[in-house]
GROMACS .gro file of C-alpha atoms in nm:
model
  202
    1MET     CA    1  18.410  12.078  -9.580
    2ILE     CA    2  18.083  11.943  -9.720
    3LEU     CA    3  17.869  12.164  -9.500
    4ASP     CA    4  18.089  12.472  -9.522
    5SER     CA    5  18.067  12.450  -9.900
    6GLN     CA    6  17.693  12.523  -9.880
    7PRO     CA    7  17.607  12.894  -9.908
    8ASP     CA    8  17.356  12.877  -9.622
    9MET     CA    9  17.555  12.658  -9.381
   10THR     CA   10  17.847  12.744  -9.151
   11VAL     CA   11  18.035  12.507  -8.920
   12VAL     CA   12  18.079  12.697  -8.594
   13GLY     CA   13  18.262  12.431  -8.393
   14GLU     CA   14  18.419  12.087  -8.387
   15ALA     CA   15  18.470  11.856  -8.089
   16ALA     CA   16  18.706  11.561  -8.041
   17ASP     CA   17  18.480  11.367  -7.803
   18GLY     CA   18  18.129  11.350  -7.666
   19GLU     CA   19  18.185  11.552  -7.349
   20SER     CA   20  18.353  11.831  -7.546
   21ALA     CA   21  18.064  11.824  -7.794
   22VAL     CA   22  17.809  11.882  -7.519
   23SER     CA   23  18.013  12.163  -7.360
   24LEU     CA   24  18.079  12.332  -7.693
   25ALA     CA   25  17.715  12.305  -7.804
   26ARG     CA   26  17.598  12.459  -7.477
   27GLU     CA   27  17.846  12.743  -7.523
   28LEU     CA   28  17.795  12.813  -7.895
   29ARG     CA   29  17.422  12.729  -7.920
   30PRO     CA   30  17.435  12.604  -8.281
   31ASP     CA   31  17.118  12.546  -8.481
   32LEU     CA   32  17.217  12.183  -8.528
   33VAL     CA   33  17.470  11.929  -8.399
   34LEU     CA   34  17.604  11.630  -8.591
   35THR     CA   35  17.715  11.339  -8.375
   36ASP     CA   36  17.848  10.988  -8.427
   37ILE     CA   37  17.734  10.684  -8.226
   38ARG     CA   38  18.069  10.575  -8.082
   39MET     CA   39  18.285  10.858  -7.949
   40PRO     CA   40  18.537  10.885  -7.665
   41ARG     CA   41  18.422  10.984  -7.316
   42LEU     CA   42  18.052  11.012  -7.406
   43ASP     CA   43  17.874  10.823  -7.682
   44GLY     CA   44  17.652  10.985  -7.942
   45LEU     CA   45  17.329  10.849  -7.801
   46GLU     CA   46  17.394  11.015  -7.465
   47VAL     CA   47  17.507  11.335  -7.640
   48THR     CA   48  17.178  11.327  -7.833
   49ARG     CA   49  16.977  11.282  -7.513
   50LEU     CA   50  17.156  11.572  -7.344
   51LEU     CA   51  17.145  11.814  -7.635
   52SER     CA   52  16.809  11.743  -7.803
   53PRO     CA   53  16.618  11.972  -7.562
   54LEU     CA   54  16.856  12.255  -7.660
   55THR     CA   55  16.915  12.207  -8.031
   56ARG     CA   56  16.852  11.977  -8.326
   57VAL     CA   57  17.074  11.668  -8.338
   58VAL     CA   58  17.143  11.447  -8.641
   59VAL     CA   59  17.333  11.121  -8.596
   60VAL     CA   60  17.584  11.042  -8.873
   61THR     CA   61  17.749  10.704  -8.829
   62THR     CA   62  17.881  10.383  -8.986
   63PHE     CA   63  17.687  10.167  -8.738
   64ASP     CA   64  17.375  10.039  -8.912
   65LEU     CA   65  17.187   9.879  -8.623
   66ASP     CA   66  16.812   9.913  -8.565
   67GLU     CA   67  16.874   9.940  -8.190
   68TYR     CA   68  17.084  10.251  -8.245
   69VAL     CA   69  16.824  10.402  -8.480
   70HIS     CA   70  16.539  10.350  -8.233
   71THR     CA   71  16.742  10.473  -7.934
   72ALA     CA   72  16.863  10.784  -8.118
   73LEU     CA   73  16.513  10.878  -8.233
   74ARG     CA   74  16.369  10.817  -7.886
   75ALA     CA   75  16.646  11.040  -7.747
   76GLY     CA   76  16.529  11.319  -7.976
   77ALA     CA   77  16.747  11.289  -8.287
   78CYS     CA   78  16.617  11.471  -8.596
   79GLY     CA   79  16.784  11.229  -8.834
   80PHE     CA   80  16.990  10.912  -8.860
   81LEU     CA   81  17.228  10.900  -9.155
   82LEU     CA   82  17.485  10.642  -9.260
   83LYS     CA   83  17.821  10.783  -9.363
   84ARG     CA   84  17.819  10.566  -9.675
   85SER     CA   85  17.502  10.743  -9.793
   86GLY     CA   86  17.723  11.024  -9.923
   87PRO     CA   87  17.747  11.402  -9.902
   88ALA     CA   88  17.420  11.481 -10.083
   89LEU     CA   89  17.215  11.298  -9.820
   90LEU     CA   90  17.412  11.465  -9.540
   91ILE     CA   91  17.316  11.805  -9.678
   92GLU     CA   92  16.956  11.690  -9.727
   93GLY     CA   93  16.950  11.559  -9.371
   94VAL     CA   94  17.064  11.892  -9.229
   95ARG     CA   95  16.807  12.080  -9.436
   96ALA     CA   96  16.533  11.837  -9.333
   97ALA     CA   97  16.617  11.877  -8.964
   98MET     CA   98  16.613  12.257  -8.995
   99ALA     CA   99  16.271  12.232  -9.163
  100GLY     CA  100  16.137  12.028  -8.872
  101ASP     CA  101  16.151  11.697  -9.058
  102THR     CA  102  16.333  11.375  -8.972
  103LEU     CA  103  16.545  11.205  -9.237
  104ILE     CA  104  16.670  10.848  -9.207
  105SER     CA  105  16.912  10.694  -9.457
  106PRO     CA  106  16.717  10.514  -9.732
  107GLN     CA  107  16.902  10.186  -9.664
  108ILE     CA  108  16.768  10.181  -9.309
  109THR     CA  109  16.421  10.293  -9.415
  110VAL     CA  110  16.401  10.017  -9.676
  111ARG     CA  111  16.488   9.756  -9.414
  112LEU     CA  112  16.238   9.887  -9.161
  113LEU     CA  113  15.958   9.925  -9.416
  114SER     CA  114  16.020   9.582  -9.567
  115ARG     CA  115  15.967   9.429  -9.224
  116LEU     CA  116  15.631   9.602  -9.208
  117SER     CA  117  15.550   9.435  -9.540
  118GLY     CA  118  15.658   9.089  -9.428
  119PRO     CA  119  15.444   8.799  -9.302
  120GLY     CA  120  15.168   8.920  -9.077
  121ALA     CA  121  15.174   9.275  -9.209
  122GLU     CA  122  14.822   9.297  -9.344
  123ALA     CA  123  14.801   9.658  -9.456
  124PRO     CA  124  15.070   9.645  -9.727
  125ALA     CA  125  14.939   9.311  -9.853
  126LYS     CA  126  14.592   9.455  -9.894
  127ALA     CA  127  14.731   9.767 -10.055
  128SER     CA  128  14.927   9.568 -10.313
  129ALA     CA  129  14.608   9.445 -10.477
  130LYS     CA  130  14.510   9.799 -10.570
  131ALA     CA  131  14.865   9.931 -10.614
  132PRO     CA  132  14.872   9.939 -10.996
  133THR     CA  133  14.554  10.147 -11.023
  134THR     CA  134  14.652  10.373 -10.731
  135ALA     CA  135  14.998  10.436 -10.872
  136SER     CA  136  14.882  10.484 -11.232
  137ARG     CA  137  14.623  10.740 -11.122
  138VAL     CA  138  14.886  10.943 -10.940
  139LEU     CA  139  15.212  10.881 -11.128
  140THR     CA  140  15.337  10.830 -11.482
  141GLY     CA  141  15.492  10.497 -11.579
  142ARG     CA  142  15.842  10.642 -11.554
  143GLU     CA  143  15.765  10.790 -11.212
  144VAL     CA  144  15.648  10.449 -11.087
  145GLU     CA  145  15.984  10.306 -11.197
  146ILE     CA  146  16.160  10.586 -11.011
  147VAL     CA  147  15.952  10.527 -10.698
  148ARG     CA  148  16.035  10.155 -10.695
  149LEU     CA  149  16.407  10.231 -10.710
  150VAL     CA  150  16.385  10.502 -10.445
  151ALA     CA  151  16.200  10.256 -10.222
  152ARG     CA  152  16.491  10.013 -10.267
  153GLY     CA  153  16.731  10.278 -10.139
  154HIS     CA  154  16.895  10.363 -10.473
  155THR     CA  155  17.082  10.691 -10.514
  156ASN     CA  156  17.016  10.930 -10.804
  157ALA     CA  157  17.324  10.798 -10.982
  158GLU     CA  158  17.211  10.437 -10.936
  159ILE     CA  159  16.861  10.522 -11.060
  160GLY     CA  160  17.012  10.694 -11.362
  161ALA     CA  161  17.229  10.394 -11.444
  162GLU     CA  162  16.935  10.155 -11.404
  163LEU     CA  163  16.700  10.357 -11.626
  164PHE     CA  164  16.962  10.494 -11.868
  165ILE     CA  165  16.899  10.855 -11.771
  166SER     CA  166  17.124  11.116 -11.610
  167ALA     CA  167  17.140  11.159 -11.233
  168GLY     CA  168  17.002  11.511 -11.288
  169THR     CA  169  16.700  11.375 -11.474
  170ALA     CA  170  16.644  11.124 -11.194
  171LYS     CA  171  16.656  11.410 -10.944
  172THR     CA  172  16.395  11.602 -11.145
  173HIS     CA  173  16.166  11.298 -11.157
  174ILE     CA  174  16.203  11.255 -10.780
  175ALA     CA  175  16.113  11.621 -10.722
  176ASN     CA  176  15.800  11.576 -10.937
  177VAL     CA  177  15.707  11.260 -10.746
  178GLN     CA  178  15.752  11.440 -10.412
  179ALA     CA  179  15.519  11.716 -10.530
  180LYS     CA  180  15.253  11.471 -10.649
  181LEU     CA  181  15.265  11.256 -10.336
  182GLY     CA  182  15.312  11.543 -10.091
  183ALA     CA  183  15.628  11.368  -9.967
  184ARG     CA  184  15.892  11.579  -9.796
  185ASN     CA  185  16.185  11.364  -9.905
  186ARG     CA  186  16.298  11.025 -10.038
  187VAL     CA  187  16.197  10.851  -9.718
  188GLY     CA  188  15.841  10.975  -9.767
  189ILE     CA  189  15.842  10.840 -10.123
  190ALA     CA  190  15.970  10.503  -9.999
  191ALA     CA  191  15.705  10.489  -9.728
  192TRP     CA  192  15.431  10.565  -9.984
  193ALA     CA  193  15.565  10.290 -10.212
  194TRP     CA  194  15.564  10.026  -9.939
  195GLU     CA  195  15.227  10.134  -9.799
  196HIS     CA  196  15.063  10.116 -10.143
  197GLY     CA  197  15.231   9.792 -10.250
  198VAL     CA  198  15.418   9.959 -10.538
  199VAL     CA  199  15.722   9.771 -10.415
  200GLY     CA  200  15.737   9.460 -10.202
  201PRO     CA  201  15.988   9.215 -10.057
  202GLU     CA  202  16.213   9.064 -10.322
   0.00000   0.00000   0.00000
C-alpha cells in the first residue's frame, strides 16, 4: 500500500516465501525487490545473494543485527531498512536504490558510526578539535543542531519536537544541509557529522 500510493512506483508481485520470491523475480524482472531476513523455505540473505546480480534488492526487516547488515550488503543488497523506521524511509530507500545509492536505517548507521568514534578511532577524535570551525563555515547554527539530531537517528517529527519547529521545516533544513554537504541522504549527513566530530558518543 505504501509503495503503490507513490505516483512513480508500482508493486508488480508479492511472494509468500523466499523460494517463491526468487522464482517470481526471475519471471517478472522487477526493477527492485524488497525482502525480509527470516522467511520460509529460503531466507532473505540467500534471496539477496541469488537476486542481486539480476535486480536491486533492499532488505526490510525487524532484525537489527550487525551480522545481518554486513552479510546483506556483502550479498549485494542496495539498502537495509528497519520496519520501525516508518513508511517515509521505506520510500526513500527505494528511491535511493533506484538512484544507485545504498540507504541504511539511521538507527543502524548511528550505531556503526559511533563505534568508529569510540576508543582507538583516531580520525574522529582529531576531527572533533576542529569541528566547530568546520561546521560553522559550512552550516548555520540551526543546521548544526539539525545535523546533530540526524546523526543521532532522529526522524523529522522528532527533530521538530526537539527544536520546536514543524516536521516540514525540519525536512527543509535537512534538504538544505544535504545540498551544502553534497550528501545524498540522511546517512550521508550522519557520516559527515561523525567524521567531523559535530556529534560524538554520549
